Amino acid sequence: MDLGLRDRTYIVSGASAGLGFATAQALVADGANVVLGSRSRERVSAAAATLGDEQAVGIRADLADERAAEDLVATALKRFGRVDGSVVSVGGPPPGPVSQVTDEQWRSAFESVFLGAVRLARTVLATESPDGKAVTFVLSTSVRTPIGGLAISNGLRPGLAMTAKTLADEYGPQGDRVNVLLPGRIDTDRVKELDASGGDPDAARRQASAQIPLGRYGRPEEFGRVAAFVTSPAASFVSGSVIPVDGGMTRSL
């Protein structure tokens, strides 16, 4: 299936590894150009080199920095001449229960996970494009069901999902689309760290897998293909949608 991505340009944040990189791989595989953003200059440069210099460029961009969104857009325009959308993926906030998470951890996470993501989406949507733009937020199943020990994620992700829905309303009349993806247990370094936090990662993985109807963790490339489709012109009538990518783990509609 041709997703219509050839020669289009997308900004992918949190793209040096995990779900962001898997999404960038899927976009490039279908012909898109990508600007990768990450807090680590070394890692994001290596990720871009893996994808190929003709279609990918990586820059250091911490979404908590007020200049990051403009830097990413400016890089896309300078290198590829256009911006067609963004996949907004941010690293997970620190774990911990509400009773133990500090005010400073909440503030720091809000700046990067929430405000930084909104700022990037807003900046991309305000950029002129020959065709309608598409913004896809990569959040978590914590939007619908709280995850034990992840108080900050449980608090911020649902608000981001509703903000995305609001953006879809605001920018829809000009032909732009905004959607949300809810990854579940995908086999990334972040999930491996969470599994290891209890002291027995193998047991944690078995327990979590038992709650997934497909009986296994997802692979990053499985998520990346979904993200590429939702962001692509092939999904041109999909907007304001919140889509789980979790092997059936989410029990609510």
PDB file of C-alpha atoms in Angstrom:
ATOM      1  CA  MET A   1       0.000   0.000   0.000  1.00  0.00           C
ATOM      2  CA  ASP A   2       1.344   3.411  -0.987  1.00  0.00           C
ATOM      3  CA  LEU A   3       0.855   5.760   1.974  1.00  0.00           C
ATOM      4  CA  GLY A   4       1.522   8.846  -0.138  1.00  0.00           C
ATOM      5  CA  LEU A   5       4.551   9.855   1.930  1.00  0.00           C
ATOM      6  CA  ARG A   6       7.123  10.264  -0.819  1.00  0.00           C
ATOM      7  CA  ASP A   7       8.945  13.618  -0.679  1.00  0.00           C
ATOM      8  CA  ARG A   8       6.917  14.798   2.326  1.00  0.00           C
ATOM      9  CA  THR A   9       8.722  15.936   5.459  1.00  0.00           C
ATOM     10  CA  TYR A  10       7.898  15.075   9.048  1.00  0.00           C
ATOM     11  CA  ILE A  11       9.411  16.034  12.376  1.00  0.00           C
ATOM     12  CA  VAL A  12       9.747  13.187  14.863  1.00  0.00           C
ATOM     13  CA  SER A  13      10.661  13.997  18.455  1.00  0.00           C
ATOM     14  CA  GLY A  14      12.115  11.502  20.894  1.00  0.00           C
ATOM     15  CA  ALA A  15      13.502   9.844  17.798  1.00  0.00           C
ATOM     16  CA  SER A  16      16.935   8.533  18.729  1.00  0.00           C
ATOM     17  CA  ALA A  17      15.471   5.199  19.914  1.00  0.00           C
ATOM     18  CA  GLY A  18      12.300   3.369  20.830  1.00  0.00           C
ATOM     19  CA  LEU A  19       8.926   4.301  19.379  1.00  0.00           C
ATOM     20  CA  GLY A  20      10.120   7.563  17.857  1.00  0.00           C
ATOM     21  CA  PHE A  21      12.914   5.897  15.918  1.00  0.00           C
ATOM     22  CA  ALA A  22      10.655   3.034  14.832  1.00  0.00           C
ATOM     23  CA  THR A  23       8.200   5.595  13.466  1.00  0.00           C
ATOM     24  CA  ALA A  24      10.957   7.456  11.637  1.00  0.00           C
ATOM     25  CA  GLN A  25      12.081   4.169  10.071  1.00  0.00           C
ATOM     26  CA  ALA A  26       8.580   3.471   8.794  1.00  0.00           C
ATOM     27  CA  LEU A  27       8.204   6.992   7.388  1.00  0.00           C
ATOM     28  CA  VAL A  28      11.548   6.836   5.581  1.00  0.00           C
ATOM     29  CA  ALA A  29      10.801   3.353   4.246  1.00  0.00           C
ATOM     30  CA  ASP A  30       7.762   4.784   2.461  1.00  0.00           C
ATOM     31  CA  GLY A  31       9.687   7.698   0.980  1.00  0.00           C
ATOM     32  CA  ALA A  32       9.306  10.508   3.519  1.00  0.00           C
ATOM     33  CA  ASN A  33      12.012  12.845   4.743  1.00  0.00           C
ATOM     34  CA  VAL A  34      12.391  13.157   8.500  1.00  0.00           C
ATOM     35  CA  VAL A  35      13.907  15.562  10.996  1.00  0.00           C
ATOM     36  CA  LEU A  36      14.767  13.674  14.156  1.00  0.00           C
ATOM     37  CA  GLY A  37      14.884  15.413  17.512  1.00  0.00           C
ATOM     38  CA  SER A  38      16.384  14.094  20.751  1.00  0.00           C
ATOM     39  CA  ARG A  39      18.060  15.428  23.888  1.00  0.00           C
ATOM     40  CA  SER A  40      21.223  13.505  22.947  1.00  0.00           C
ATOM     41  CA  ARG A  41      23.065  15.001  19.979  1.00  0.00           C
ATOM     42  CA  GLU A  42      25.282  11.932  19.617  1.00  0.00           C
ATOM     43  CA  ARG A  43      22.421   9.435  19.633  1.00  0.00           C
ATOM     44  CA  VAL A  44      20.163  11.382  17.309  1.00  0.00           C
ATOM     45  CA  SER A  45      22.983  11.931  14.834  1.00  0.00           C
ATOM     46  CA  ALA A  46      23.665   8.189  14.827  1.00  0.00           C
ATOM     47  CA  ALA A  47      19.968   7.459  14.332  1.00  0.00           C
ATOM     48  CA  ALA A  48      19.765   9.823  11.369  1.00  0.00           C
ATOM     49  CA  ALA A  49      22.875   8.267   9.821  1.00  0.00           C
ATOM     50  CA  THR A  50      21.246   4.841  10.102  1.00  0.00           C
ATOM     51  CA  LEU A  51      18.253   6.103   8.115  1.00  0.00           C
ATOM     52  CA  GLY A  52      20.419   7.735   5.442  1.00  0.00           C
ATOM     53  CA  ASP A  53      21.631  11.294   4.982  1.00  0.00           C
ATOM     54  CA  GLU A  54      19.440  11.928   1.936  1.00  0.00           C
ATOM     55  CA  GLN A  55      16.196  11.475   3.857  1.00  0.00           C
ATOM     56  CA  ALA A  56      17.069  12.116   7.495  1.00  0.00           C
ATOM     57  CA  VAL A  57      18.734  14.732   9.638  1.00  0.00           C
ATOM     58  CA  GLY A  58      19.035  14.718  13.414  1.00  0.00           C
ATOM     59  CA  ILE A  59      19.393  17.661  15.785  1.00  0.00           C
ATOM     60  CA  ARG A  60      19.558  18.037  19.532  1.00  0.00           C
ATOM     61  CA  ALA A  61      16.135  19.203  20.723  1.00  0.00           C
ATOM     62  CA  ASP A  62      14.876  19.080  24.298  1.00  0.00           C
ATOM     63  CA  LEU A  63      11.154  19.806  24.145  1.00  0.00           C
ATOM     64  CA  ALA A  64      11.359  21.495  27.539  1.00  0.00           C
ATOM     65  CA  ASP A  65      13.422  24.197  25.796  1.00  0.00           C
ATOM     66  CA  GLU A  66      11.180  26.942  24.419  1.00  0.00           C
ATOM     67  CA  ARG A  67      13.325  27.142  21.270  1.00  0.00           C
ATOM     68  CA  ALA A  68      13.234  23.444  20.419  1.00  0.00           C
ATOM     69  CA  ALA A  69      10.036  23.482  18.347  1.00  0.00           C
ATOM     70  CA  GLU A  70      11.188  26.422  16.236  1.00  0.00           C
ATOM     71  CA  ASP A  71      14.613  24.829  15.757  1.00  0.00           C
ATOM     72  CA  LEU A  72      13.043  21.604  14.501  1.00  0.00           C
ATOM     73  CA  VAL A  73      10.746  23.410  12.071  1.00  0.00           C
ATOM     74  CA  ALA A  74      13.550  25.662  10.835  1.00  0.00           C
ATOM     75  CA  THR A  75      15.754  22.619  10.211  1.00  0.00           C
ATOM     76  CA  ALA A  76      13.002  20.916   8.215  1.00  0.00           C
ATOM     77  CA  LEU A  77      12.415  23.994   6.062  1.00  0.00           C
ATOM     78  CA  LYS A  78      16.116  24.590   5.460  1.00  0.00           C
ATOM     79  CA  ARG A  79      16.959  20.977   4.635  1.00  0.00           C
ATOM     80  CA  PHE A  80      13.832  19.764   2.851  1.00  0.00           C
ATOM     81  CA  GLY A  81      11.832  22.909   2.048  1.00  0.00           C
ATOM     82  CA  ARG A  82       8.570  21.898   3.677  1.00  0.00           C
ATOM     83  CA  VAL A  83       6.855  20.577   6.803  1.00  0.00           C
ATOM     84  CA  ASP A  84       3.948  18.171   6.422  1.00  0.00           C
ATOM     85  CA  GLY A  85       3.473  17.208  10.045  1.00  0.00           C
ATOM     86  CA  SER A  86       4.999  15.745  13.149  1.00  0.00           C
ATOM     87  CA  VAL A  87       4.987  12.668  15.317  1.00  0.00           C
ATOM     88  CA  VAL A  88       5.270  14.005  18.856  1.00  0.00           C
ATOM     89  CA  SER A  89       6.906  11.380  21.033  1.00  0.00           C
ATOM     90  CA  VAL A  90       8.440  12.243  24.390  1.00  0.00           C
ATOM     91  CA  GLY A  91      10.278  10.136  26.908  1.00  0.00           C
ATOM     92  CA  GLY A  92       8.376   8.758  29.843  1.00  0.00           C
ATOM     93  CA  PRO A  93       8.411  10.830  33.047  1.00  0.00           C
ATOM     94  CA  PRO A  94      10.049   9.394  36.170  1.00  0.00           C
ATOM     95  CA  PRO A  95       8.104   6.610  37.897  1.00  0.00           C
ATOM     96  CA  GLY A  96       6.690   6.783  41.379  1.00  0.00           C
ATOM     97  CA  PRO A  97       3.397   6.972  43.285  1.00  0.00           C
ATOM     98  CA  VAL A  98       1.593  10.256  43.921  1.00  0.00           C
ATOM     99  CA  SER A  99       2.641  10.121  47.561  1.00  0.00           C
ATOM    100  CA  GLN A 100       6.348  10.152  46.671  1.00  0.00           C
ATOM    101  CA  VAL A 101       6.703  12.180  43.474  1.00  0.00           C
ATOM    102  CA  THR A 102       8.099  15.626  44.272  1.00  0.00           C
ATOM    103  CA  ASP A 103       6.749  18.973  43.133  1.00  0.00           C
ATOM    104  CA  GLU A 104       9.920  19.534  41.128  1.00  0.00           C
ATOM    105  CA  GLN A 105       9.440  16.221  39.288  1.00  0.00           C
ATOM    106  CA  TRP A 106       5.886  17.268  38.416  1.00  0.00           C
ATOM    107  CA  ARG A 107       7.073  20.683  37.159  1.00  0.00           C
ATOM    108  CA  SER A 108       9.930  19.230  35.116  1.00  0.00           C
ATOM    109  CA  ALA A 109       7.689  16.593  33.546  1.00  0.00           C
ATOM    110  CA  PHE A 110       5.020  19.167  32.731  1.00  0.00           C
ATOM    111  CA  GLU A 111       7.561  21.293  30.870  1.00  0.00           C
ATOM    112  CA  SER A 112       8.846  18.414  28.728  1.00  0.00           C
ATOM    113  CA  VAL A 113       6.039  15.871  28.513  1.00  0.00           C
ATOM    114  CA  PHE A 114       3.079  18.254  28.352  1.00  0.00           C
ATOM    115  CA  LEU A 115       3.991  21.812  27.418  1.00  0.00           C
ATOM    116  CA  GLY A 116       6.877  20.807  25.158  1.00  0.00           C
ATOM    117  CA  ALA A 117       4.633  18.442  23.216  1.00  0.00           C
ATOM    118  CA  VAL A 118       1.886  21.046  22.846  1.00  0.00           C
ATOM    119  CA  ARG A 119       4.417  23.670  21.745  1.00  0.00           C
ATOM    120  CA  LEU A 120       5.793  21.414  19.009  1.00  0.00           C
ATOM    121  CA  ALA A 121       2.323  20.527  17.735  1.00  0.00           C
ATOM    122  CA  ARG A 122       1.256  24.180  17.767  1.00  0.00           C
ATOM    123  CA  THR A 123       4.387  25.304  15.928  1.00  0.00           C
ATOM    124  CA  VAL A 124       4.033  22.651  13.234  1.00  0.00           C
ATOM    125  CA  LEU A 125       0.336  23.364  12.739  1.00  0.00           C
ATOM    126  CA  ALA A 126       1.079  27.085  12.340  1.00  0.00           C
ATOM    127  CA  THR A 127       3.605  26.396   9.545  1.00  0.00           C
ATOM    128  CA  GLU A 128       2.482  26.859   5.961  1.00  0.00           C
ATOM    129  CA  SER A 129       2.277  23.685   3.896  1.00  0.00           C
ATOM    130  CA  PRO A 130       1.190  22.938   0.335  1.00  0.00           C
ATOM    131  CA  ASP A 131      -1.131  20.264   1.734  1.00  0.00           C
ATOM    132  CA  GLY A 132      -2.856  19.689   5.052  1.00  0.00           C
ATOM    133  CA  LYS A 133      -0.547  18.819   7.930  1.00  0.00           C
ATOM    134  CA  ALA A 134      -0.830  15.848  10.277  1.00  0.00           C
ATOM    135  CA  VAL A 135       0.249  15.736  13.921  1.00  0.00           C
ATOM    136  CA  THR A 136       0.278  12.463  15.825  1.00  0.00           C
ATOM    137  CA  PHE A 137       0.790  12.399  19.584  1.00  0.00           C
ATOM    138  CA  VAL A 138       2.426   9.266  20.999  1.00  0.00           C
ATOM    139  CA  LEU A 139       1.059   8.935  24.518  1.00  0.00           C
ATOM    140  CA  SER A 140       0.238   5.792  26.545  1.00  0.00           C
ATOM    141  CA  THR A 141      -2.603   3.516  27.564  1.00  0.00           C
ATOM    142  CA  SER A 142      -2.466   5.500  30.826  1.00  0.00           C
ATOM    143  CA  VAL A 143      -4.761   7.929  28.997  1.00  0.00           C
ATOM    144  CA  ARG A 144      -7.566   5.425  29.633  1.00  0.00           C
ATOM    145  CA  THR A 145      -6.317   3.254  32.493  1.00  0.00           C
ATOM    146  CA  PRO A 146      -3.885   4.318  35.223  1.00  0.00           C
ATOM    147  CA  ILE A 147      -0.663   2.338  35.390  1.00  0.00           C
ATOM    148  CA  GLY A 148       0.627   1.464  38.836  1.00  0.00           C
ATOM    149  CA  GLY A 149       3.705   3.409  39.892  1.00  0.00           C
ATOM    150  CA  LEU A 150       3.469   5.951  37.054  1.00  0.00           C
ATOM    151  CA  ALA A 151       1.657   8.806  38.757  1.00  0.00           C
ATOM    152  CA  ILE A 152       3.034  11.578  36.544  1.00  0.00           C
ATOM    153  CA  SER A 153       2.191   9.746  33.337  1.00  0.00           C
ATOM    154  CA  ASN A 154      -1.289   8.998  34.660  1.00  0.00           C
ATOM    155  CA  GLY A 155      -1.750  12.676  35.404  1.00  0.00           C
ATOM    156  CA  LEU A 156      -0.345  14.314  32.280  1.00  0.00           C
ATOM    157  CA  ARG A 157      -1.153  11.937  29.420  1.00  0.00           C
ATOM    158  CA  PRO A 158      -4.972  12.198  29.625  1.00  0.00           C
ATOM    159  CA  GLY A 159      -4.718  15.989  29.522  1.00  0.00           C
ATOM    160  CA  LEU A 160      -2.516  15.792  26.440  1.00  0.00           C
ATOM    161  CA  ALA A 161      -5.027  13.514  24.738  1.00  0.00           C
ATOM    162  CA  MET A 162      -7.823  16.030  25.343  1.00  0.00           C
ATOM    163  CA  THR A 163      -5.585  18.847  24.126  1.00  0.00           C
ATOM    164  CA  ALA A 164      -4.969  16.862  20.947  1.00  0.00           C
ATOM    165  CA  LYS A 165      -8.711  16.479  20.467  1.00  0.00           C
ATOM    166  CA  THR A 166      -9.074  20.235  20.905  1.00  0.00           C
ATOM    167  CA  LEU A 167      -6.339  20.893  18.344  1.00  0.00           C
ATOM    168  CA  ALA A 168      -8.170  18.625  15.901  1.00  0.00           C
ATOM    169  CA  ASP A 169     -11.250  20.836  16.321  1.00  0.00           C
ATOM    170  CA  GLU A 170      -9.302  24.070  15.971  1.00  0.00           C
ATOM    171  CA  TYR A 171      -7.180  23.147  12.964  1.00  0.00           C
ATOM    172  CA  GLY A 172      -9.548  20.814  11.130  1.00  0.00           C
ATOM    173  CA  PRO A 173     -11.197  23.631   9.146  1.00  0.00           C
ATOM    174  CA  GLN A 174      -7.854  24.408   7.475  1.00  0.00           C
ATOM    175  CA  GLY A 175      -7.364  20.775   6.470  1.00  0.00           C
ATOM    176  CA  ASP A 176      -5.013  19.705   9.265  1.00  0.00           C
ATOM    177  CA  ARG A 177      -5.383  16.485  11.242  1.00  0.00           C
ATOM    178  CA  VAL A 178      -4.446  15.640  14.833  1.00  0.00           C
ATOM    179  CA  ASN A 179      -4.572  12.139  16.302  1.00  0.00           C
ATOM    180  CA  VAL A 180      -3.375  10.238  19.363  1.00  0.00           C
ATOM    181  CA  LEU A 181      -1.777   6.802  19.624  1.00  0.00           C
ATOM    182  CA  LEU A 182      -1.769   4.843  22.884  1.00  0.00           C
ATOM    183  CA  PRO A 183       1.091   2.323  22.921  1.00  0.00           C
ATOM    184  CA  GLY A 184       0.832  -0.455  25.452  1.00  0.00           C
ATOM    185  CA  ARG A 185       3.607  -2.865  26.355  1.00  0.00           C
ATOM    186  CA  ILE A 186       5.998  -2.382  23.454  1.00  0.00           C
ATOM    187  CA  ASP A 187       9.443  -3.974  23.762  1.00  0.00           C
ATOM    188  CA  THR A 188      11.482  -0.769  24.161  1.00  0.00           C
ATOM    189  CA  ASP A 189      14.264   0.158  26.563  1.00  0.00           C
ATOM    190  CA  ARG A 190      11.777   2.240  28.561  1.00  0.00           C
ATOM    191  CA  VAL A 191       9.481  -0.741  29.126  1.00  0.00           C
ATOM    192  CA  LYS A 192      12.437  -2.953  29.979  1.00  0.00           C
ATOM    193  CA  GLU A 193      13.469  -0.426  32.651  1.00  0.00           C
ATOM    194  CA  LEU A 194       9.972  -0.439  34.104  1.00  0.00           C
ATOM    195  CA  ASP A 195       9.929  -4.242  34.149  1.00  0.00           C
ATOM    196  CA  ALA A 196      13.287  -4.278  35.916  1.00  0.00           C
ATOM    197  CA  SER A 197      12.250  -1.719  38.549  1.00  0.00           C
ATOM    198  CA  GLY A 198      10.564  -4.407  40.661  1.00  0.00           C
ATOM    199  CA  GLY A 199      13.671  -6.573  40.787  1.00  0.00           C
ATOM    200  CA  ASP A 200      12.461  -9.458  38.602  1.00  0.00           C
ATOM    201  CA  PRO A 201      12.045  -8.309  34.989  1.00  0.00           C
ATOM    202  CA  ASP A 202      11.203 -11.775  33.655  1.00  0.00           C
ATOM    203  CA  ALA A 203       8.362 -12.193  36.130  1.00  0.00           C
ATOM    204  CA  ALA A 204       7.101  -8.692  35.375  1.00  0.00           C
ATOM    205  CA  ARG A 205       7.098  -9.437  31.656  1.00  0.00           C
ATOM    206  CA  ARG A 206       5.233 -12.726  32.125  1.00  0.00           C
ATOM    207  CA  GLN A 207       2.645 -11.041  34.312  1.00  0.00           C
ATOM    208  CA  ALA A 208       2.129  -8.187  31.871  1.00  0.00           C
ATOM    209  CA  SER A 209       1.970 -10.518  28.858  1.00  0.00           C
ATOM    210  CA  ALA A 210      -0.770 -12.502  30.552  1.00  0.00           C
ATOM    211  CA  GLN A 211      -2.934  -9.371  30.489  1.00  0.00           C
ATOM    212  CA  ILE A 212      -2.515  -8.915  26.722  1.00  0.00           C
ATOM    213  CA  PRO A 213      -4.949 -10.897  24.539  1.00  0.00           C
ATOM    214  CA  LEU A 214      -2.226 -11.462  21.938  1.00  0.00           C
ATOM    215  CA  GLY A 215      -0.077 -12.891  24.718  1.00  0.00           C
ATOM    216  CA  ARG A 216       3.106 -10.939  24.000  1.00  0.00           C
ATOM    217  CA  TYR A 217       4.745  -7.529  23.969  1.00  0.00           C
ATOM    218  CA  GLY A 218       4.579  -5.521  20.779  1.00  0.00           C
ATOM    219  CA  ARG A 219       7.615  -4.873  18.605  1.00  0.00           C
ATOM    220  CA  PRO A 220       8.667  -1.253  17.970  1.00  0.00           C
ATOM    221  CA  GLU A 221       8.307  -1.703  14.219  1.00  0.00           C
ATOM    222  CA  GLU A 222       4.683  -2.804  14.684  1.00  0.00           C
ATOM    223  CA  PHE A 223       3.964   0.478  16.398  1.00  0.00           C
ATOM    224  CA  GLY A 224       5.999   2.445  13.853  1.00  0.00           C
ATOM    225  CA  ARG A 225       3.916   1.170  10.949  1.00  0.00           C
ATOM    226  CA  VAL A 226       0.691   2.261  12.652  1.00  0.00           C
ATOM    227  CA  ALA A 227       2.130   5.695  13.424  1.00  0.00           C
ATOM    228  CA  ALA A 228       3.312   6.143   9.837  1.00  0.00           C
ATOM    229  CA  PHE A 229      -0.116   5.218   8.472  1.00  0.00           C
ATOM    230  CA  VAL A 230      -2.045   7.525  10.819  1.00  0.00           C
ATOM    231  CA  THR A 231       0.302  10.408   9.960  1.00  0.00           C
ATOM    232  CA  SER A 232       0.227   9.737   6.229  1.00  0.00           C
ATOM    233  CA  PRO A 233      -2.170  10.998   3.536  1.00  0.00           C
ATOM    234  CA  ALA A 234      -3.576   7.462   3.376  1.00  0.00           C
ATOM    235  CA  ALA A 235      -5.397   8.303   6.643  1.00  0.00           C
ATOM    236  CA  SER A 236      -6.710  11.602   5.285  1.00  0.00           C
ATOM    237  CA  PHE A 237     -10.160  11.295   6.928  1.00  0.00           C
ATOM    238  CA  VAL A 238      -8.865  10.221  10.353  1.00  0.00           C
ATOM    239  CA  SER A 239      -8.681  13.089  12.833  1.00  0.00           C
ATOM    240  CA  GLY A 240      -9.427  13.551  16.519  1.00  0.00           C
ATOM    241  CA  SER A 241      -9.030   9.804  17.003  1.00  0.00           C
ATOM    242  CA  VAL A 242      -7.440   8.075  19.989  1.00  0.00           C
ATOM    243  CA  ILE A 243      -6.089   4.706  18.881  1.00  0.00           C
ATOM    244  CA  PRO A 244      -4.646   2.019  21.180  1.00  0.00           C
ATOM    245  CA  VAL A 245      -1.699   0.012  19.858  1.00  0.00           C
ATOM    246  CA  ASP A 246      -1.554  -2.519  22.652  1.00  0.00           C
ATOM    247  CA  GLY A 247      -2.404  -6.009  21.454  1.00  0.00           C
ATOM    248  CA  GLY A 248      -5.915  -5.682  22.902  1.00  0.00           C
ATOM    249  CA  MET A 249      -4.750  -4.899  26.455  1.00  0.00           C
ATOM    250  CA  THR A 250      -7.050  -1.907  26.951  1.00  0.00           C
ATOM    251  CA  ARG A 251     -10.416  -3.240  28.040  1.00  0.00           C
ATOM    252  CA  SER A 252     -12.469  -0.066  27.542  1.00  0.00           C
ATOM    253  CA  LEU A 253     -13.838   1.082  24.202  1.00  0.00           C
TER     254      LEU A 253
END
